[in-house]
């Protein structure tokens, strides 16, 4: 992709992400093009339809969320990174639920996008969980998909009551904590 085309692509993704968060996935594509400062033809050259744009934004969002796991692991202990990422995952679910629901309604759950996204999130959760378990901070019987499901569940449960999220995360983290004296996972 040429440099100017790549910039347009990235700008469209950024503006679409913001517009979807503000107005929902049904926002007019013309509005996204207007906010981006490109013509509707430019938007359609990159994204032939709404579904393609939603899919690209979703995939980009998942890549950012999963990438945060590795950033957090570089910046913090395994236990702290684990807890911070769980919080970020819950916030992500609350912010992206309508986008994800729209995408999932029209796409095969075994599609390349869902396969890539599932793999990225599972790998990130696995890296966090391994670090936290090796530090003896998280129970050894927790699996990466458990972490993803817990964050997803809290995010959905707190969608209309976001103030409850922090309390539920704290309860969840306490429940995941390794028993005192358990030491690092084998």
Short mmCIF file of C-alpha atoms in Angstrom, two decimals:
data_model
loop_
_atom_site.label_atom_id
_atom_site.label_comp_id
_atom_site.label_asym_id
_atom_site.label_seq_id
_atom_site.Cartn_x
_atom_site.Cartn_y
_atom_site.Cartn_z
CA UNK A 1 0.00 0.00 0.00
CA UNK A 2 1.32 3.47 -0.88
CA UNK A 3 2.19 5.72 2.07
CA UNK A 4 -0.76 8.08 1.48
CA UNK A 5 -3.15 5.16 1.07
CA UNK A 6 -1.81 3.61 4.28
CA UNK A 7 -2.33 6.90 6.15
CA UNK A 8 -5.90 7.12 4.83
CA UNK A 9 -6.54 3.52 5.87
CA UNK A 10 -5.23 4.14 9.39
CA UNK A 11 -7.13 7.44 9.73
CA UNK A 12 -10.36 5.81 8.60
CA UNK A 13 -9.86 3.02 11.17
CA UNK A 14 -9.17 5.51 13.96
CA UNK A 15 -12.17 7.70 13.12
CA UNK A 16 -14.44 4.67 12.62
CA UNK A 17 -13.39 3.32 16.04
CA UNK A 18 -14.33 6.65 17.63
CA UNK A 19 -17.59 6.96 15.67
CA UNK A 20 -18.64 3.41 16.50
CA UNK A 21 -17.95 4.05 20.18
CA UNK A 22 -19.88 7.33 20.12
CA UNK A 23 -22.78 6.54 17.76
CA UNK A 24 -22.82 2.76 17.46
CA UNK A 25 -21.97 0.49 14.54
CA UNK A 26 -24.93 1.78 12.53
CA UNK A 27 -23.34 5.24 12.08
CA UNK A 28 -23.48 6.36 8.44
CA UNK A 29 -20.31 5.58 6.51
CA UNK A 30 -20.61 9.05 4.97
CA UNK A 31 -20.25 10.47 8.49
CA UNK A 32 -17.08 8.46 9.04
CA UNK A 33 -15.68 9.66 5.70
CA UNK A 34 -16.59 13.28 6.57
CA UNK A 35 -14.94 13.05 10.00
CA UNK A 36 -11.86 11.48 8.44
CA UNK A 37 -11.60 14.18 5.80
CA UNK A 38 -11.76 11.78 2.85
CA UNK A 39 -14.35 11.21 0.18
CA UNK A 40 -16.76 8.32 0.48
CA UNK A 41 -15.01 6.72 -2.53
CA UNK A 42 -11.76 6.60 -0.59
CA UNK A 43 -13.51 4.90 2.31
CA UNK A 44 -15.10 2.34 -0.03
CA UNK A 45 -11.75 1.67 -1.77
CA UNK A 46 -10.37 0.54 1.57
CA UNK A 47 -13.56 -0.99 2.98
CA UNK A 48 -16.06 -2.16 0.34
CA UNK A 49 -18.93 -2.28 2.87
CA UNK A 50 -19.87 -1.59 6.48
CA UNK A 51 -19.11 -5.17 7.49
CA UNK A 52 -15.54 -4.92 6.19
CA UNK A 53 -14.99 -1.70 8.15
CA UNK A 54 -16.50 -3.15 11.34
CA UNK A 55 -14.36 -6.28 10.92
CA UNK A 56 -11.18 -4.20 10.47
CA UNK A 57 -11.93 -2.03 13.50
CA UNK A 58 -12.74 -5.08 15.63
CA UNK A 59 -9.56 -6.87 14.55
CA UNK A 60 -7.49 -3.74 15.24
CA UNK A 61 -9.10 -3.37 18.67
CA UNK A 62 -8.34 -7.00 19.53
CA UNK A 63 -4.74 -6.55 18.38
CA UNK A 64 -4.41 -3.51 20.66
CA UNK A 65 -5.96 -5.29 23.65
CA UNK A 66 -3.82 -8.39 23.23
CA UNK A 67 -0.72 -6.25 22.66
CA UNK A 68 -1.36 -4.50 25.97
CA UNK A 69 -0.82 -7.82 27.77
CA UNK A 70 2.78 -7.96 26.57
CA UNK A 71 3.35 -4.27 27.32
CA UNK A 72 2.05 -4.77 30.85
CA UNK A 73 4.27 -7.81 31.34
CA UNK A 74 7.31 -5.72 30.40
CA UNK A 75 6.30 -2.93 32.80
CA UNK A 76 5.01 -4.85 35.83
CA UNK A 77 5.25 -8.08 37.78
CA UNK A 78 3.20 -11.00 36.46
CA UNK A 79 0.59 -10.56 39.20
CA UNK A 80 0.18 -6.84 38.60
CA UNK A 81 0.13 -7.21 34.80
CA UNK A 82 -2.52 -9.92 35.14
CA UNK A 83 -4.75 -7.70 37.27
CA UNK A 84 -4.26 -4.57 35.13
CA UNK A 85 -5.05 -6.47 31.95
CA UNK A 86 -8.21 -7.97 33.44
CA UNK A 87 -9.35 -4.41 34.14
CA UNK A 88 -8.50 -3.34 30.60
CA UNK A 89 -10.30 -6.35 29.17
CA UNK A 90 -13.47 -5.54 31.14
CA UNK A 91 -13.34 -1.92 29.95
CA UNK A 92 -12.78 -3.15 26.39
CA UNK A 93 -15.81 -5.44 26.55
CA UNK A 94 -18.01 -2.63 27.88
CA UNK A 95 -16.80 -0.26 25.15
CA UNK A 96 -16.93 -2.72 22.23
CA UNK A 97 -19.93 -4.91 22.94
CA UNK A 98 -22.24 -3.42 20.30
CA UNK A 99 -19.50 -3.60 17.69
CA UNK A 100 -18.73 -7.22 18.56
CA UNK A 101 -22.42 -8.16 18.58
CA UNK A 102 -22.94 -6.60 15.14
CA UNK A 103 -19.90 -8.38 13.74
CA UNK A 104 -20.79 -11.74 15.25
CA UNK A 105 -24.35 -11.54 13.90
CA UNK A 106 -23.12 -11.46 10.32
CA UNK A 107 -19.94 -13.52 10.38
CA UNK A 108 -19.12 -17.18 10.71
CA UNK A 109 -17.51 -17.85 14.08
CA UNK A 110 -14.85 -19.93 12.32
CA UNK A 111 -13.93 -17.10 9.95
CA UNK A 112 -10.29 -16.07 9.61
CA UNK A 113 -11.00 -12.87 11.57
CA UNK A 114 -12.53 -14.67 14.53
CA UNK A 115 -9.82 -17.32 14.43
CA UNK A 116 -7.10 -14.66 14.44
CA UNK A 117 -8.80 -12.66 17.21
CA UNK A 118 -9.44 -15.71 19.38
CA UNK A 119 -5.82 -16.79 18.99
CA UNK A 120 -4.45 -13.31 19.82
CA UNK A 121 -6.58 -12.98 22.96
CA UNK A 122 -5.89 -16.53 24.11
CA UNK A 123 -2.14 -16.10 23.60
CA UNK A 124 -2.19 -12.83 25.55
CA UNK A 125 -4.22 -14.38 28.37
CA UNK A 126 -1.87 -17.36 28.42
CA UNK A 127 1.22 -15.13 28.72
CA UNK A 128 -0.34 -13.18 31.59
CA UNK A 129 -1.60 -16.26 33.35
CA UNK A 130 1.73 -18.10 33.09
CA UNK A 131 3.57 -15.12 34.58
CA UNK A 132 1.06 -14.73 37.42
CA UNK A 133 0.98 -18.47 38.15
CA UNK A 134 4.78 -18.75 38.12
CA UNK A 135 4.87 -15.91 40.64
CA UNK A 136 2.45 -17.90 42.81
CA UNK A 137 -0.14 -15.13 42.58
CA UNK A 138 -2.88 -17.01 40.71
CA UNK A 139 -4.32 -20.47 41.24
CA UNK A 140 -2.74 -23.19 39.14
CA UNK A 141 -6.10 -24.56 37.95
CA UNK A 142 -7.05 -21.41 36.02
CA UNK A 143 -6.75 -21.62 32.23
CA UNK A 144 -6.37 -18.77 29.71
CA UNK A 145 -9.96 -19.13 28.44
CA UNK A 146 -11.14 -18.83 32.06
CA UNK A 147 -9.50 -15.42 32.28
CA UNK A 148 -11.05 -14.32 28.98
CA UNK A 149 -14.50 -15.58 30.00
CA UNK A 150 -14.32 -13.90 33.42
CA UNK A 151 -13.38 -10.54 31.90
CA UNK A 152 -16.05 -10.89 29.25
CA UNK A 153 -18.68 -11.84 31.80
CA UNK A 154 -17.87 -8.91 34.08
CA UNK A 155 -17.91 -6.54 31.10
CA UNK A 156 -21.34 -7.72 29.99
CA UNK A 157 -22.71 -7.72 33.55
CA UNK A 158 -21.53 -4.15 34.10
CA UNK A 159 -22.47 -2.72 30.72
CA UNK A 160 -25.32 -0.71 32.20
CA UNK A 161 -23.73 -0.32 35.65
CA UNK A 162 -20.05 0.41 34.96
CA UNK A 163 -19.48 1.52 38.56
CA UNK A 164 -19.88 -2.10 39.66
CA UNK A 165 -17.02 -3.33 37.44
CA UNK A 166 -14.20 -2.46 39.83
CA UNK A 167 -15.86 -4.28 42.73
CA UNK A 168 -16.51 -7.38 40.62
CA UNK A 169 -12.94 -7.34 39.31
CA UNK A 170 -11.63 -7.15 42.89
CA UNK A 171 -13.81 -10.08 43.94
CA UNK A 172 -12.68 -12.06 40.88
CA UNK A 173 -8.99 -11.34 41.47
CA UNK A 174 -9.38 -12.38 45.12
CA UNK A 175 -11.06 -15.61 44.00
CA UNK A 176 -8.25 -16.34 41.54
CA UNK A 177 -5.50 -15.75 44.08
CA UNK A 178 -3.35 -18.74 44.92
CA UNK A 179 -3.68 -20.06 48.45
CA UNK A 180 -1.07 -18.66 50.84
CA UNK A 181 2.01 -20.84 50.83
CA UNK A 182 1.02 -22.48 47.52
CA UNK A 183 4.19 -21.15 45.85
CA UNK A 184 4.71 -21.00 42.11
CA UNK A 185 2.71 -23.24 39.80
CA UNK A 186 4.43 -26.46 38.89
#
